[in-house]
PDB file of C-alpha atoms in Angstrom:
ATOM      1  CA  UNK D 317     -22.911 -11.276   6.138  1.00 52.00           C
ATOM      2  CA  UNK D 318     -22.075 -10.225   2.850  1.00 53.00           C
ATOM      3  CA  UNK D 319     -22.323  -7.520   0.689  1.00 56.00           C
ATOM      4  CA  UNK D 320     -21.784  -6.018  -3.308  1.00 55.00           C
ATOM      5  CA  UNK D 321     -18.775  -4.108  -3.817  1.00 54.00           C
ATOM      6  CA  UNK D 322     -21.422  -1.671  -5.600  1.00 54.00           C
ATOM      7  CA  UNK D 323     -25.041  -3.023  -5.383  1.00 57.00           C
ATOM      8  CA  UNK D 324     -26.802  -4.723  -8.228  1.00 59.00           C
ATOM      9  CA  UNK D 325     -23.260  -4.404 -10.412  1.00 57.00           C
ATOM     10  CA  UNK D 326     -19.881  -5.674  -8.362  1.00 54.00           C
ATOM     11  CA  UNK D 327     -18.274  -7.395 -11.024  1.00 57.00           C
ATOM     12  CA  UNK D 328     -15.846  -7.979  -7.404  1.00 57.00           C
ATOM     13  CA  UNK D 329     -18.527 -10.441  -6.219  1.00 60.00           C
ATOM     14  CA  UNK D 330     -19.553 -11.009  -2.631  1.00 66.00           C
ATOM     15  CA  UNK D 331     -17.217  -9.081   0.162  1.00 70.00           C
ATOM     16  CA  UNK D 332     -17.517 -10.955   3.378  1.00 76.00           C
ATOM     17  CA  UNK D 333     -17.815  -9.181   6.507  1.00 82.00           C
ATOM     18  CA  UNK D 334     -15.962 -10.425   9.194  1.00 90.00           C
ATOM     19  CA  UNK D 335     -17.334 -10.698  12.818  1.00 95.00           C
ATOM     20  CA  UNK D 336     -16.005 -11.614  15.993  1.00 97.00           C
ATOM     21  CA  UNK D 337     -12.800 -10.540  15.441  1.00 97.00           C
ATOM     22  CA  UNK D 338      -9.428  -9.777  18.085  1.00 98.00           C
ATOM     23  CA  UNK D 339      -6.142  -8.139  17.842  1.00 97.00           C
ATOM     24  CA  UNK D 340      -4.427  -8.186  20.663  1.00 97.00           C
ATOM     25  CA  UNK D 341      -1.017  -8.028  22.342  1.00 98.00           C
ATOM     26  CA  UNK D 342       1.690  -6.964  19.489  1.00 96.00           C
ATOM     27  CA  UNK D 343       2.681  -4.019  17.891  1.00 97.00           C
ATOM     28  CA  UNK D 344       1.580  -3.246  14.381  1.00 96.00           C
ATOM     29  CA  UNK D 345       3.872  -0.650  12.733  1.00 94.00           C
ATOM     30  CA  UNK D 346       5.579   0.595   9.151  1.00 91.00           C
ATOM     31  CA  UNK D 347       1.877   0.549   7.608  1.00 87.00           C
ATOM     32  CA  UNK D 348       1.416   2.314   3.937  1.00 82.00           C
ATOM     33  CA  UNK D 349      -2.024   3.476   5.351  1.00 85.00           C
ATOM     34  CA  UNK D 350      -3.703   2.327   8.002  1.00 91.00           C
ATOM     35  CA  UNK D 351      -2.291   0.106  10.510  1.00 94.00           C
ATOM     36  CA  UNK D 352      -5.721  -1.597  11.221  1.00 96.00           C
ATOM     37  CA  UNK D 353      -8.373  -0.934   8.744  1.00 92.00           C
ATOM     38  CA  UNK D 354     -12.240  -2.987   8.965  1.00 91.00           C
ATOM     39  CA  UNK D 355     -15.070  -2.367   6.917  1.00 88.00           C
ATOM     40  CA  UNK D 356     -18.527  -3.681   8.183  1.00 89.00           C
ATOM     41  CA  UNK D 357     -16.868  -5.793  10.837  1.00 93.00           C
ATOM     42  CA  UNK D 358     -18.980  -6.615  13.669  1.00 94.00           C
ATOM     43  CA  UNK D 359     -18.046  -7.739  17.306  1.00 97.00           C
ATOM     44  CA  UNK D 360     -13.978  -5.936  16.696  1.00 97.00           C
ATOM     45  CA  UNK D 361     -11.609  -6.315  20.195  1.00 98.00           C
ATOM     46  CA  UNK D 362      -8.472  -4.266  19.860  1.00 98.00           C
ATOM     47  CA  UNK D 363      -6.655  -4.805  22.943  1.00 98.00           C
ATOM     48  CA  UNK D 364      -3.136  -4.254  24.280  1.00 98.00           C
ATOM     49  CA  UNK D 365      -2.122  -3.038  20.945  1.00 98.00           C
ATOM     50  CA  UNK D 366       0.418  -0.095  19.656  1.00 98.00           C
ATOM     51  CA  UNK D 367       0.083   0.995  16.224  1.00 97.00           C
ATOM     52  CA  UNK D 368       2.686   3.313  15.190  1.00 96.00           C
ATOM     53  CA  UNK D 369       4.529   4.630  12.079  1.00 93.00           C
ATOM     54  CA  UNK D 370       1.812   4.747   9.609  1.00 90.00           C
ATOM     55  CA  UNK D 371       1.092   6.945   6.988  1.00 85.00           C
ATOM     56  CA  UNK D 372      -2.665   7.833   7.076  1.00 86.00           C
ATOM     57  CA  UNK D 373      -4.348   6.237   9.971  1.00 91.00           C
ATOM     58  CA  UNK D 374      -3.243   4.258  13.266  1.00 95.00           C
ATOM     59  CA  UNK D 375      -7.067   2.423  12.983  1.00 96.00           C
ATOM     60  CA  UNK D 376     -10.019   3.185  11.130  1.00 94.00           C
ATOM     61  CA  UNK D 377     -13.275   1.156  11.021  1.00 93.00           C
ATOM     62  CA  UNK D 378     -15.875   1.692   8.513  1.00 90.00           C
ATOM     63  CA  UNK D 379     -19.592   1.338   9.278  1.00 89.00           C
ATOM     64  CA  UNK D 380     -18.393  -1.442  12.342  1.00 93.00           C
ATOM     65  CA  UNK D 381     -20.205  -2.655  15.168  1.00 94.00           C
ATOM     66  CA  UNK D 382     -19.782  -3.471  18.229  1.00 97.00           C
ATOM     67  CA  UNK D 383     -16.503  -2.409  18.644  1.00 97.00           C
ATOM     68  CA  UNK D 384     -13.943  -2.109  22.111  1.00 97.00           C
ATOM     69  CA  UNK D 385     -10.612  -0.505  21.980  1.00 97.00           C
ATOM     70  CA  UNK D 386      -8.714  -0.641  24.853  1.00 97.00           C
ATOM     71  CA  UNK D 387      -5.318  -0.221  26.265  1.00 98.00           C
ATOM     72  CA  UNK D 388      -4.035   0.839  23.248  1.00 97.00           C
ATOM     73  CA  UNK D 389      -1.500   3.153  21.985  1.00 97.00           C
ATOM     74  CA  UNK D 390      -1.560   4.730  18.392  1.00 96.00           C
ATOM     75  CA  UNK D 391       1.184   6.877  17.156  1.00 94.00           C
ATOM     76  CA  UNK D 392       3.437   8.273  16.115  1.00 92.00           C
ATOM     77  CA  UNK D 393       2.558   8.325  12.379  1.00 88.00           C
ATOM     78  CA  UNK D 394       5.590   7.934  10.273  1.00 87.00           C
ATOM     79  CA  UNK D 395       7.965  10.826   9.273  1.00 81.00           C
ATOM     80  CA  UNK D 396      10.049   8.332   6.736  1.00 81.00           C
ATOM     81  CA  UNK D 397       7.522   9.425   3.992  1.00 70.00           C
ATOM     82  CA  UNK D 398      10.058  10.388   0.953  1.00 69.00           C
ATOM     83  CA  UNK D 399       6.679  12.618  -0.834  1.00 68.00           C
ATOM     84  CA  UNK D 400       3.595  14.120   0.104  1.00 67.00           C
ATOM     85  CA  UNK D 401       0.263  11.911  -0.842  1.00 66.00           C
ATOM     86  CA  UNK D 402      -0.690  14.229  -3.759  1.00 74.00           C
ATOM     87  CA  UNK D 403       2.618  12.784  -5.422  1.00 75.00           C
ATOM     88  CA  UNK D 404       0.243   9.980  -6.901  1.00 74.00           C
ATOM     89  CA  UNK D 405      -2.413  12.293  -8.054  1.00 77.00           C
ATOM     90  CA  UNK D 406       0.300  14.522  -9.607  1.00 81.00           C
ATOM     91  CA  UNK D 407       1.765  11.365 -11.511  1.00 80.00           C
ATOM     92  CA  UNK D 408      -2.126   9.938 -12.355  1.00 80.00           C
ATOM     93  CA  UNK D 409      -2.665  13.443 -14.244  1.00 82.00           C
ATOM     94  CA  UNK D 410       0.509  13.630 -15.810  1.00 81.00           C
ATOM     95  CA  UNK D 411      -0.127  10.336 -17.392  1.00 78.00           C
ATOM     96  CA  UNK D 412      -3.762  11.290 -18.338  1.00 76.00           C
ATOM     97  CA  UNK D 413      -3.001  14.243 -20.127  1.00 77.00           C
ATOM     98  CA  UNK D 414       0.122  12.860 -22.301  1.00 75.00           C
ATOM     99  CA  UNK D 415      -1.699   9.668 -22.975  1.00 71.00           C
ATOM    100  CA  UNK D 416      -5.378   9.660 -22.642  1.00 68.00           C
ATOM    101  CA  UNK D 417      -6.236  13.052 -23.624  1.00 67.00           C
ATOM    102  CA  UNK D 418      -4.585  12.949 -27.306  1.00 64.00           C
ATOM    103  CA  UNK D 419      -6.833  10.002 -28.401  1.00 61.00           C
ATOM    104  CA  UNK D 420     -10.248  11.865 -27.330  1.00 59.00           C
ATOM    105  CA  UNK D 421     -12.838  11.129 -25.578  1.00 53.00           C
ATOM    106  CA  UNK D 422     -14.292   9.591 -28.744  1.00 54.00           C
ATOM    107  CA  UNK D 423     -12.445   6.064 -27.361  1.00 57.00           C
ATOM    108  CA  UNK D 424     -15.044   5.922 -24.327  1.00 56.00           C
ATOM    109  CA  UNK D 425     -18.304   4.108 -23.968  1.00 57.00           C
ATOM    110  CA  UNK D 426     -21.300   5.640 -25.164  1.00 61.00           C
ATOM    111  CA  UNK D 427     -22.515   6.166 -21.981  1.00 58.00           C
ATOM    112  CA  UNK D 428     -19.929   8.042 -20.848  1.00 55.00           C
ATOM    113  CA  UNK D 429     -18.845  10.322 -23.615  1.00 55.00           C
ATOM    114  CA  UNK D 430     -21.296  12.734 -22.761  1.00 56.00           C
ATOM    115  CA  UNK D 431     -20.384  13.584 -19.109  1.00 52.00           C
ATOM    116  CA  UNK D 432     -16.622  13.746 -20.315  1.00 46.00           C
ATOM    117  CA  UNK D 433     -17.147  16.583 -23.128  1.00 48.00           C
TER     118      UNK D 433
END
């Protein structure tokens, strides 16, 4: 099956969903987020698997089906992280106030200038 990134306007194109999918016996580990992440996948077997040092998640599954985990061990998430995750958000709004916000919103789409005065 597939779907639109956003409906009626994914410049992405198509995303295909998987299905029928296995993980099994191994270790997944040292992940920047989520060791095992699925969106929309249906029929998902996660067997015999560890999942540890990850930052966010050991396994997240978005709007799946049909899914069996068993036998599994997640954890421990990962202590190696040198900052916390608003690090990025502090660096996205440093950059956006000493170089976006000078030049106005007057830059911006039509559309948008309204919502951003």
């Amino acid at each position: 099956k597939t779907d639109k990134l956003i409906p009626n306007e994914s410049p992405a194109g198509d995303i295909v969903k998987p299905s029928n999918v296995v993980i099994k016996n191994g270790v997944i580990e040292k992940a920047s987020h989520s060791g095992i992440h699925g969106n929309g996948v249906v029929g998902l077997t996660i067997q015999d698997v560890e999942v540890r040092d990850f930052e966010v998640s050991g396994i997240q599954c978005n709007g799946c089906q049909d899914v069996t985990i068993e036998d599994c061990t997640v954890g421990p998430s990962s202590r190696e992280v040198p900052v916390l995750g608003t690090f990025s958000h502090a660096r996205f709004m440093e950059f956006y106030t000493k170089r976006l916000v000078p030049h106005g919103f007057a830059r911006e789409p039509e559309e948008f200038r309204d919502a951003l005065l």
